[in-house]
Coordinates of C-alpha atoms in Angstrom, one line a residue:
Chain A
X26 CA 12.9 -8.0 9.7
X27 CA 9.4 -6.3 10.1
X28 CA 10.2 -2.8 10.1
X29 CA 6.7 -1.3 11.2
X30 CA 5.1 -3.9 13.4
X31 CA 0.9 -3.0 13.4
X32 CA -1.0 -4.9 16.4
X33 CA -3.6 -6.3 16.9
X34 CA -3.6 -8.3 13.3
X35 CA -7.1 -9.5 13.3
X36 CA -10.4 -7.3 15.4
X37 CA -13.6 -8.0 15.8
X38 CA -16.1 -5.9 17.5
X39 CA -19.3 -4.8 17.8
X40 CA -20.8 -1.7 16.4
X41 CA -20.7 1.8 18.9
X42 CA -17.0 0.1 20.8
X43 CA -14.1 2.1 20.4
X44 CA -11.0 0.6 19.3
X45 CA -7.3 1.6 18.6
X46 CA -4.6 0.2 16.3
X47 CA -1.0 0.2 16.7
X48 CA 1.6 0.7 14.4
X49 CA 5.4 0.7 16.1
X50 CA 9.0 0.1 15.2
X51 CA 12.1 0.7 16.9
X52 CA 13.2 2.9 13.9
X53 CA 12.5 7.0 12.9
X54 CA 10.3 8.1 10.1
X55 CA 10.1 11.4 8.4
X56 CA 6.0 11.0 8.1
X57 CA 3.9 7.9 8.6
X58 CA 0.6 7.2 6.9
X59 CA -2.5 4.8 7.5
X60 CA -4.3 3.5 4.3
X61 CA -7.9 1.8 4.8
X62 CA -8.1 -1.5 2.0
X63 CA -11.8 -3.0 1.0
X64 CA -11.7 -6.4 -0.5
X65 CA -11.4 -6.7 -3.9
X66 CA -9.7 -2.9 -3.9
X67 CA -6.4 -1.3 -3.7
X68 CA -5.3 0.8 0.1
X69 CA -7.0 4.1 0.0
X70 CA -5.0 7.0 1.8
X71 CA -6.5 8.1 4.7
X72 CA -4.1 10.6 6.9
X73 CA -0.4 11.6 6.4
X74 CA 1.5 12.9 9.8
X75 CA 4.7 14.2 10.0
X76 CA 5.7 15.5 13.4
X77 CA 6.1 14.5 16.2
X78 CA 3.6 14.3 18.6
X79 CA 1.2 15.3 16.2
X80 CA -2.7 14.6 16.4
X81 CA -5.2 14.6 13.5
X82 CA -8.7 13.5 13.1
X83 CA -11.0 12.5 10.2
X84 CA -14.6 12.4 11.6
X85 CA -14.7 9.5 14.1
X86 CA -10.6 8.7 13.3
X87 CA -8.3 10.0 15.2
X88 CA -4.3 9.8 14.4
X89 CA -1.3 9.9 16.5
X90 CA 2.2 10.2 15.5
X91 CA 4.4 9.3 18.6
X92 CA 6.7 11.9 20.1
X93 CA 9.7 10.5 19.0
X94 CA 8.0 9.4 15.6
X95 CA 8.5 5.7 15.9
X96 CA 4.9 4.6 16.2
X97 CA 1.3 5.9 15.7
X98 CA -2.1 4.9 16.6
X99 CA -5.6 4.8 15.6
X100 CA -8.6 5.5 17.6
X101 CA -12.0 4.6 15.9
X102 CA -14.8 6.2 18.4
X103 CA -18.1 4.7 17.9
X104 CA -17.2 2.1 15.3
X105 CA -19.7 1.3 12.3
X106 CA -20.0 -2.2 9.9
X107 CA -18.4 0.6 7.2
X108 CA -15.2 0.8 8.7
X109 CA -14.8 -2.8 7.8
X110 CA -11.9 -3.5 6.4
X111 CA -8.1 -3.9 6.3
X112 CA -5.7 -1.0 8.2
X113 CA -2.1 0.1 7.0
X114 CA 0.4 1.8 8.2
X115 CA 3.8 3.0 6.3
X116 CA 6.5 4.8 7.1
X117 CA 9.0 6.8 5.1
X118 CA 12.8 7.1 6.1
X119 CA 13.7 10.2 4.0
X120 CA 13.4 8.0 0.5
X121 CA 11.6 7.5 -2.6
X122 CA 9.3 4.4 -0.9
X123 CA 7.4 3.4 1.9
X124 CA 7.8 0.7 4.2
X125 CA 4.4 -1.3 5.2
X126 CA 3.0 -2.5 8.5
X127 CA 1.5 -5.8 7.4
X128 CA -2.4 -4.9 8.3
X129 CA -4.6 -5.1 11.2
X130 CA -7.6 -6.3 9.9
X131 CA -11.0 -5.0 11.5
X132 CA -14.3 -6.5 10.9
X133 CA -17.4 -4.5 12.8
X134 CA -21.1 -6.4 12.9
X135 CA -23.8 -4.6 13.3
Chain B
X7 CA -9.9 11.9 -13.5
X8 CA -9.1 7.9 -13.7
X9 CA -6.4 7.9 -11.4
X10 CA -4.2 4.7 -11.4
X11 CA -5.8 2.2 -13.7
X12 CA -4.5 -1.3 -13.8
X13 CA -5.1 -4.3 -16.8
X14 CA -6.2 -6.8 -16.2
X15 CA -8.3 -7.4 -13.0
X16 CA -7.5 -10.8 -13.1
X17 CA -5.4 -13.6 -15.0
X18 CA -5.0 -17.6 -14.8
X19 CA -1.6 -18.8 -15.9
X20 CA 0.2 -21.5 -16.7
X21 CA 4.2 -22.2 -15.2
X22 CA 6.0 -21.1 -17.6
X23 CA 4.3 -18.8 -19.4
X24 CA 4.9 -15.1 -20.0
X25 CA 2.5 -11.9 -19.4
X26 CA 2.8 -8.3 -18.5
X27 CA 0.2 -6.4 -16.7
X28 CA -0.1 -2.8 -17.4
X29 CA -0.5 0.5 -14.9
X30 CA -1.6 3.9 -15.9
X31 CA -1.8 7.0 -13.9
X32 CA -3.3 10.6 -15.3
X33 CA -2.0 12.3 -12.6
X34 CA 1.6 13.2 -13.8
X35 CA 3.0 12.0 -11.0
X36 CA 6.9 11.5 -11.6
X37 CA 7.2 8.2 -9.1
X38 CA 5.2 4.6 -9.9
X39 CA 5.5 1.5 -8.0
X40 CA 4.5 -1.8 -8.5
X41 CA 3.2 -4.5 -5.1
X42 CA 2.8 -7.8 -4.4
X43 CA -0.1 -8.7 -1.7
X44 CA -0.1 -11.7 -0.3
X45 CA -2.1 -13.3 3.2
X46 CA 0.1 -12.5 6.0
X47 CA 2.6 -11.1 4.1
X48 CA 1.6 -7.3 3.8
X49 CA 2.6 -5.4 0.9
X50 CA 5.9 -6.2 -0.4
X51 CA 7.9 -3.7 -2.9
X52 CA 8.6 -5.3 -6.5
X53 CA 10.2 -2.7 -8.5
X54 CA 9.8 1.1 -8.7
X55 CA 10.2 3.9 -10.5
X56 CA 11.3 7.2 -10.1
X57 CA 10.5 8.7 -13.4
X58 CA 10.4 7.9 -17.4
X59 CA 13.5 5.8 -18.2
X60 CA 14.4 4.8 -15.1
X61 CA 13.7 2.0 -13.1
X62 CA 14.6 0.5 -9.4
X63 CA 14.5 -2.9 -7.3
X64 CA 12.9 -3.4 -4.3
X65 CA 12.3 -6.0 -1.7
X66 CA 11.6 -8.8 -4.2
X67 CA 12.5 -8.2 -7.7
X68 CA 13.2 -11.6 -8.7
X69 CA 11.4 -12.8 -11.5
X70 CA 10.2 -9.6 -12.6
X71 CA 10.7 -7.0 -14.9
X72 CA 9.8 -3.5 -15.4
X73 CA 9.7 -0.5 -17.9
X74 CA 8.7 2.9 -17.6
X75 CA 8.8 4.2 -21.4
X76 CA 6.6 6.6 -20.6
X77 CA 5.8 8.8 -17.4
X78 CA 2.4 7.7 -17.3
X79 CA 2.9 4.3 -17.7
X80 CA 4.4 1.7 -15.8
X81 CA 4.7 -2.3 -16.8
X82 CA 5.7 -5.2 -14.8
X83 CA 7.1 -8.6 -17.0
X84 CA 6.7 -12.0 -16.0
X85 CA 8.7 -13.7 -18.6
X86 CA 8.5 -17.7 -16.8
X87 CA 5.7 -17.5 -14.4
X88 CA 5.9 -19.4 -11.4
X89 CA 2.9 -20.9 -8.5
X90 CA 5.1 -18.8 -6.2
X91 CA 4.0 -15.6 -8.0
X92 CA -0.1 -16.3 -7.4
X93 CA -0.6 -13.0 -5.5
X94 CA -2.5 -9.7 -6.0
X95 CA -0.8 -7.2 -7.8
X96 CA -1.0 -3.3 -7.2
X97 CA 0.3 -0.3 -9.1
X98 CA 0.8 2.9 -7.2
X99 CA 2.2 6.4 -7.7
X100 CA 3.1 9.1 -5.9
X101 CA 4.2 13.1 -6.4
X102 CA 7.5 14.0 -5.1
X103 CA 6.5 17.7 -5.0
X104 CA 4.1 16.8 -2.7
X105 CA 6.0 17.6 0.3
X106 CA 7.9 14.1 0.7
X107 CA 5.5 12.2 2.4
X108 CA 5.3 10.2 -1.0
X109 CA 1.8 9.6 -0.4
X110 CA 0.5 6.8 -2.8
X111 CA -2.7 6.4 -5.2
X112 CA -3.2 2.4 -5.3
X113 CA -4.8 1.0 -8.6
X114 CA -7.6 -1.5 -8.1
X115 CA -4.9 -4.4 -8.4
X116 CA -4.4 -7.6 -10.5
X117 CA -5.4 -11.1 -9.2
X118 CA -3.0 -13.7 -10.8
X119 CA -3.2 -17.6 -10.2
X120 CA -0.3 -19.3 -11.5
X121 CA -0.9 -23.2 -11.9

């Protein structure tokens, strides 16, 4: 059983479209985070959020934890070829690891 | 700072034979994981670590071993390797005082092709 379920799995788009990724599940989560992967690298932490309803944005990223913090999103505005790359989401259920969504994989061509 | 460090990058074995790849953080971090990557699959939970000493399974400990002799290091065993374990291989860690988000800091990873 997939705990975090991220959708869509595979995006590809043109640069300067928006696009948002979903990461749900029918379960709670103290905080849920999104990690960006390159390939040939190891995820790279982008954004923690931990209550509820809770917006945060990095630059052309923006975050949402759901109300009920079951499921989050990501909005890219104005997508560029360097946001290429593989999309994560994890949960944590008050222990000492995190549960992974299994990707959404964005690709962005100039 | 370093941050995680992982040996080797990549490694071609045989079935059968044995190896141990190596993780090292110099971030004190009390809590070290190790993954498995593979297509389709996501990241999947080996073993962890929740300080020097001790050691914990996760989602799919078989055919793995791990130590954690000291806090900055963490090891993960292959004593009869298998085509089944051909994957990528990433270390994390994470600081518990941190809040509790547990927030991980991924190594560059291992590539292993077992033939």
């Amino acid at each position: 059983t997939q705990l975090l379920e991220q959708s869509p799995q595979f995006l590809s788009i043109q640069e300067g479209e928006n696009l948002t990724v979903y990461c749900n599940s029918s379960s709670v989560f103290s905080s849920l985070q999104w990690y960006r992967q390159e390939p040939g690298e190891g995820p790279v932490l982008l954004v923690t959020v931990v209550t509820g309803g809770e917006v945060k944005k990095l630059k052309r990223l923006t975050f949402q934890f759901g109300d009920a913090r079951k499921d989050s999103s990501l909005h890219i505005t104005a997508a560029q070829p360097g946001d290429t790359g593989l999309y994560l989401c994890a949960g944590n259920q008050a222990g000492t690891a995190l549960i992974f969504g299994k990707g959404t994989t964005l690709s962005v061509s100039s | 700072n370093a941050g995680v460090t992982q040996t080797p990058k990549f490694r071609v074995l045989k079935t059968g034979q044995s190896m141990t790849l190596l993780c090292a953080q110099d971030m004190n971090h009390e809590y070290m994981y190790w993954y498995r990557q593979d297509p389709g699959m996501g990241l999947r939970l080996i073993h962890y670590s929740v300080g020097e000493g001790t050691t914990a399974k996760g989602e799919v400990p078989d055919g793995y071993n791990v130590s954690r002799l000291k806090k900055q290091n963490f090891l993960l065993g292959l004593e009869s390797a298998a085509p089944s374990q051909t994957s990528v291989y990433f270390c994390a860690s994470s600081d518990p005082r941190a809040g509790g988000a547990y927030e991980q800091y991924f190594g560059p990873g291992t590539r292993l092709t077992v033939t």
